[in-house]
Amino acid sequence: MRRSIRFLPVIAAVTCAACELLPNGEAKPGDGSIALDVFKESLGTWAWANGDSTCRGNVHTLTFSPDRSAMLLTHREPLDTVTGQRVAKYRVVASGNQILPGLANVIRARLDDETRTTDDGKPVVWDLVLMTPNRYHWHRTDWPDGAVTKPLIRCDGERAMEQWQEGEGT
């Protein structure tokens, strides 16, 4: 499901170390002037935002190879019940504030064995967009700017580190 990025002023102002506040009180992702190491900041355990059950399902741990050329999402439960595969491996192709307009904390990566294709038949390429230290979204390179998936929230055990309800910020 695609969504448009919009920020909640209270959440963004409190949790987004790389954001600046606009005159209307909304938060804008940092333009790179506050340099975060997006690789370091995105490490950890994450789950799809799902109300009160966030962090209780098939969470994943996000890690990188030492040279940051590979991003691994290791899931608690198998992604494929036939093979038992629990790891999704991505090849990092770019990172930083030049990937998506107005967004500083982005990692562009190609999923190994990607079967989805763009309208022109090429494999889909994904952008991990770290919006706050505790929330990221996926953006496909063939989607319009601002179109993203439902959020993924950082987990501390079974506790979500950021609250997100369906309909917020979409």
mmCIF file of C-alpha atoms in Angstrom:
data_model
loop_
_atom_site.group_PDB
_atom_site.id
_atom_site.type_symbol
_atom_site.label_atom_id
_atom_site.label_comp_id
_atom_site.label_asym_id
_atom_site.label_seq_id
_atom_site.Cartn_x
_atom_site.Cartn_y
_atom_site.Cartn_z
ATOM 1 C CA MET A 1 0.000 0.000 0.000
ATOM 2 C CA ARG A 2 1.416 3.376 -1.020
ATOM 3 C CA ARG A 3 1.138 6.365 1.231
ATOM 4 C CA SER A 4 2.249 9.952 1.112
ATOM 5 C CA ILE A 5 4.771 11.207 3.644
ATOM 6 C CA ARG A 6 3.341 13.731 6.097
ATOM 7 C CA PHE A 7 4.656 14.313 9.567
ATOM 8 C CA LEU A 8 2.909 14.595 12.894
ATOM 9 C CA PRO A 9 4.365 17.703 14.529
ATOM 10 C CA VAL A 10 4.466 16.337 18.072
ATOM 11 C CA ILE A 11 6.039 12.992 17.191
ATOM 12 C CA ALA A 12 8.483 14.485 14.706
ATOM 13 C CA ALA A 13 9.525 17.320 16.995
ATOM 14 C CA VAL A 14 10.222 14.946 19.859
ATOM 15 C CA THR A 15 11.829 12.008 18.086
ATOM 16 C CA CYS A 16 13.390 13.261 14.867
ATOM 17 C CA ALA A 17 16.924 14.321 15.632
ATOM 18 C CA ALA A 18 17.549 15.029 11.939
ATOM 19 C CA CYS A 19 14.410 17.082 11.367
ATOM 20 C CA GLU A 20 13.800 20.793 11.323
ATOM 21 C CA LEU A 21 10.522 22.460 12.234
ATOM 22 C CA LEU A 22 8.771 24.456 9.537
ATOM 23 C CA PRO A 23 6.951 27.736 10.359
ATOM 24 C CA ASN A 24 3.605 25.869 10.403
ATOM 25 C CA GLY A 25 4.875 23.531 13.137
ATOM 26 C CA GLU A 26 5.298 20.498 10.877
ATOM 27 C CA ALA A 27 8.594 18.677 10.725
ATOM 28 C CA LYS A 28 10.719 18.337 7.614
ATOM 29 C CA PRO A 29 13.367 15.623 7.355
ATOM 30 C CA GLY A 30 16.856 16.992 7.675
ATOM 31 C CA ASP A 31 18.491 18.246 4.509
ATOM 32 C CA GLY A 32 21.808 16.720 5.456
ATOM 33 C CA SER A 33 22.995 19.658 7.567
ATOM 34 C CA ILE A 34 22.552 17.421 10.625
ATOM 35 C CA ALA A 35 24.533 14.422 9.472
ATOM 36 C CA LEU A 36 23.279 11.131 10.803
ATOM 37 C CA ASP A 37 24.957 7.898 9.934
ATOM 38 C CA VAL A 38 21.869 6.325 8.384
ATOM 39 C CA PHE A 39 23.541 2.921 8.462
ATOM 40 C CA LYS A 40 24.219 3.131 12.202
ATOM 41 C CA GLU A 41 20.848 4.729 13.003
ATOM 42 C CA SER A 42 18.860 2.053 11.144
ATOM 43 C CA LEU A 43 20.432 -0.915 12.947
ATOM 44 C CA GLY A 44 18.054 -2.735 15.255
ATOM 45 C CA THR A 45 14.795 -4.626 15.489
ATOM 46 C CA TRP A 46 11.780 -3.413 13.531
ATOM 47 C CA ALA A 47 8.162 -4.375 12.835
ATOM 48 C CA TRP A 48 5.369 -3.188 10.590
ATOM 49 C CA ALA A 49 3.210 -0.672 12.461
ATOM 50 C CA ASN A 50 0.144 -2.601 13.535
ATOM 51 C CA GLY A 51 -1.462 -0.731 16.415
ATOM 52 C CA ASP A 52 -1.160 -2.507 19.760
ATOM 53 C CA SER A 53 0.316 -5.657 18.195
ATOM 54 C CA THR A 54 3.353 -3.863 16.708
ATOM 55 C CA CYS A 55 6.532 -5.742 17.725
ATOM 56 C CA ARG A 56 4.673 -8.944 18.599
ATOM 57 C CA GLY A 57 4.690 -10.557 15.157
ATOM 58 C CA ASN A 58 7.369 -11.414 12.649
ATOM 59 C CA VAL A 59 9.844 -8.663 13.560
ATOM 60 C CA HIS A 60 13.129 -8.315 11.691
ATOM 61 C CA THR A 61 16.611 -7.286 12.719
ATOM 62 C CA LEU A 62 18.309 -4.918 10.295
ATOM 63 C CA THR A 63 22.099 -5.220 9.934
ATOM 64 C CA PHE A 64 24.782 -4.424 7.346
ATOM 65 C CA SER A 65 27.911 -6.131 6.119
ATOM 66 C CA PRO A 66 31.119 -4.538 7.469
ATOM 67 C CA ASP A 67 31.691 -2.701 4.170
ATOM 68 C CA ARG A 68 28.004 -1.590 4.053
ATOM 69 C CA SER A 69 27.517 -3.126 0.623
ATOM 70 C CA ALA A 70 24.840 -5.533 1.898
ATOM 71 C CA MET A 71 21.783 -4.912 4.059
ATOM 72 C CA LEU A 72 20.259 -7.926 5.818
ATOM 73 C CA LEU A 73 16.761 -8.164 7.254
ATOM 74 C CA THR A 74 16.668 -11.266 9.456
ATOM 75 C CA HIS A 75 13.110 -12.208 10.421
ATOM 76 C CA ARG A 76 12.037 -14.050 13.561
ATOM 77 C CA GLU A 77 9.831 -16.385 11.516
ATOM 78 C CA PRO A 78 10.335 -17.714 7.981
ATOM 79 C CA LEU A 79 9.402 -15.467 5.088
ATOM 80 C CA ASP A 80 8.903 -18.532 2.926
ATOM 81 C CA THR A 81 7.240 -21.498 4.595
ATOM 82 C CA VAL A 82 8.467 -23.892 1.897
ATOM 83 C CA THR A 83 12.183 -23.034 2.132
ATOM 84 C CA GLY A 84 12.220 -21.703 5.697
ATOM 85 C CA GLN A 85 14.067 -18.620 4.416
ATOM 86 C CA ARG A 86 14.279 -15.952 7.157
ATOM 87 C CA VAL A 87 16.784 -13.496 5.652
ATOM 88 C CA ALA A 88 16.125 -10.895 2.981
ATOM 89 C CA LYS A 89 19.413 -9.673 1.511
ATOM 90 C CA TYR A 90 19.720 -6.346 -0.277
ATOM 91 C CA ARG A 91 22.668 -4.919 -2.231
ATOM 92 C CA VAL A 92 23.209 -1.276 -1.227
ATOM 93 C CA VAL A 93 23.613 0.914 -4.320
ATOM 94 C CA ALA A 94 23.517 4.423 -2.781
ATOM 95 C CA SER A 95 22.832 6.361 0.409
ATOM 96 C CA GLY A 96 22.458 9.917 1.608
ATOM 97 C CA ASN A 97 20.625 13.110 0.845
ATOM 98 C CA GLN A 98 20.890 13.105 -2.959
ATOM 99 C CA ILE A 99 18.562 10.154 -3.514
ATOM 100 C CA LEU A 100 15.120 11.608 -2.762
ATOM 101 C CA PRO A 101 14.340 15.353 -2.777
ATOM 102 C CA GLY A 102 14.280 16.805 0.743
ATOM 103 C CA LEU A 103 15.197 13.546 2.483
ATOM 104 C CA ALA A 104 18.637 13.051 4.016
ATOM 105 C CA ASN A 105 18.469 9.600 5.589
ATOM 106 C CA VAL A 106 17.936 7.207 2.691
ATOM 107 C CA ILE A 107 19.518 3.905 1.696
ATOM 108 C CA ARG A 108 18.822 2.676 -1.851
ATOM 109 C CA ALA A 109 19.121 -1.086 -2.284
ATOM 110 C CA ARG A 110 18.247 -3.964 -4.600
ATOM 111 C CA LEU A 111 16.687 -7.043 -3.040
ATOM 112 C CA ASP A 112 18.506 -10.223 -4.074
ATOM 113 C CA ASP A 113 16.171 -12.442 -6.103
ATOM 114 C CA GLU A 114 13.593 -9.625 -6.508
ATOM 115 C CA THR A 115 10.666 -10.915 -8.586
ATOM 116 C CA ARG A 116 8.613 -7.713 -8.728
ATOM 117 C CA THR A 117 9.220 -5.516 -11.744
ATOM 118 C CA THR A 118 8.590 -1.929 -12.733
ATOM 119 C CA ASP A 119 6.303 -1.060 -15.665
ATOM 120 C CA ASP A 120 9.336 -1.199 -17.957
ATOM 121 C CA GLY A 121 10.191 -4.751 -16.811
ATOM 122 C CA LYS A 122 13.198 -3.941 -14.603
ATOM 123 C CA PRO A 123 13.530 -5.346 -11.059
ATOM 124 C CA VAL A 124 12.135 -3.039 -8.367
ATOM 125 C CA VAL A 125 14.700 -0.991 -6.415
ATOM 126 C CA TRP A 126 13.867 0.045 -2.854
ATOM 127 C CA ASP A 127 14.673 3.096 -0.747
ATOM 128 C CA LEU A 128 14.744 2.685 3.030
ATOM 129 C CA VAL A 129 13.673 6.132 4.271
ATOM 130 C CA LEU A 130 14.565 6.679 7.937
ATOM 131 C CA MET A 131 12.054 9.344 8.978
ATOM 132 C CA THR A 132 12.824 9.391 12.706
ATOM 133 C CA PRO A 133 15.257 7.348 14.812
ATOM 134 C CA ASN A 134 12.346 4.963 15.488
ATOM 135 C CA ARG A 135 10.447 4.833 12.172
ATOM 136 C CA TYR A 136 11.226 4.036 8.567
ATOM 137 C CA HIS A 137 9.227 3.517 5.391
ATOM 138 C CA TRP A 138 9.989 1.824 2.086
ATOM 139 C CA HIS A 139 9.784 3.769 -1.166
ATOM 140 C CA ARG A 140 10.039 2.143 -4.599
ATOM 141 C CA THR A 141 12.060 4.057 -7.158
ATOM 142 C CA ASP A 142 9.203 3.782 -9.654
ATOM 143 C CA TRP A 143 6.732 5.422 -7.236
ATOM 144 C CA PRO A 144 6.186 9.186 -7.143
ATOM 145 C CA ASP A 145 8.170 11.237 -4.631
ATOM 146 C CA GLY A 146 6.473 11.018 -1.230
ATOM 147 C CA ALA A 147 4.751 7.678 -1.917
ATOM 148 C CA VAL A 148 5.786 5.175 0.746
ATOM 149 C CA THR A 149 4.685 1.992 2.473
ATOM 150 C CA LYS A 150 3.075 1.742 5.873
ATOM 151 C CA PRO A 151 5.695 2.551 8.541
ATOM 152 C CA LEU A 152 8.047 0.156 10.260
ATOM 153 C CA ILE A 153 8.630 0.940 13.926
ATOM 154 C CA ARG A 154 11.704 0.220 16.070
ATOM 155 C CA CYS A 155 11.055 -2.404 18.749
ATOM 156 C CA ASP A 156 12.417 -2.774 22.257
ATOM 157 C CA GLY A 157 11.300 -6.295 23.012
ATOM 158 C CA GLU A 158 7.532 -6.240 22.463
ATOM 159 C CA ARG A 159 7.357 -2.476 23.013
ATOM 160 C CA ALA A 160 7.121 -0.159 20.015
ATOM 161 C CA MET A 161 9.482 2.813 20.336
ATOM 162 C CA GLU A 162 7.114 5.116 18.451
ATOM 163 C CA GLN A 163 3.342 5.094 18.391
ATOM 164 C CA TRP A 164 1.637 4.940 15.025
ATOM 165 C CA GLN A 165 -1.995 4.300 14.285
ATOM 166 C CA GLU A 166 -3.519 3.584 10.874
ATOM 167 C CA GLY A 167 -4.374 6.845 9.157
ATOM 168 C CA GLU A 168 -1.702 8.966 10.873
ATOM 169 C CA GLY A 169 0.676 10.781 8.612
ATOM 170 C CA THR A 170 -0.719 9.332 5.416
#
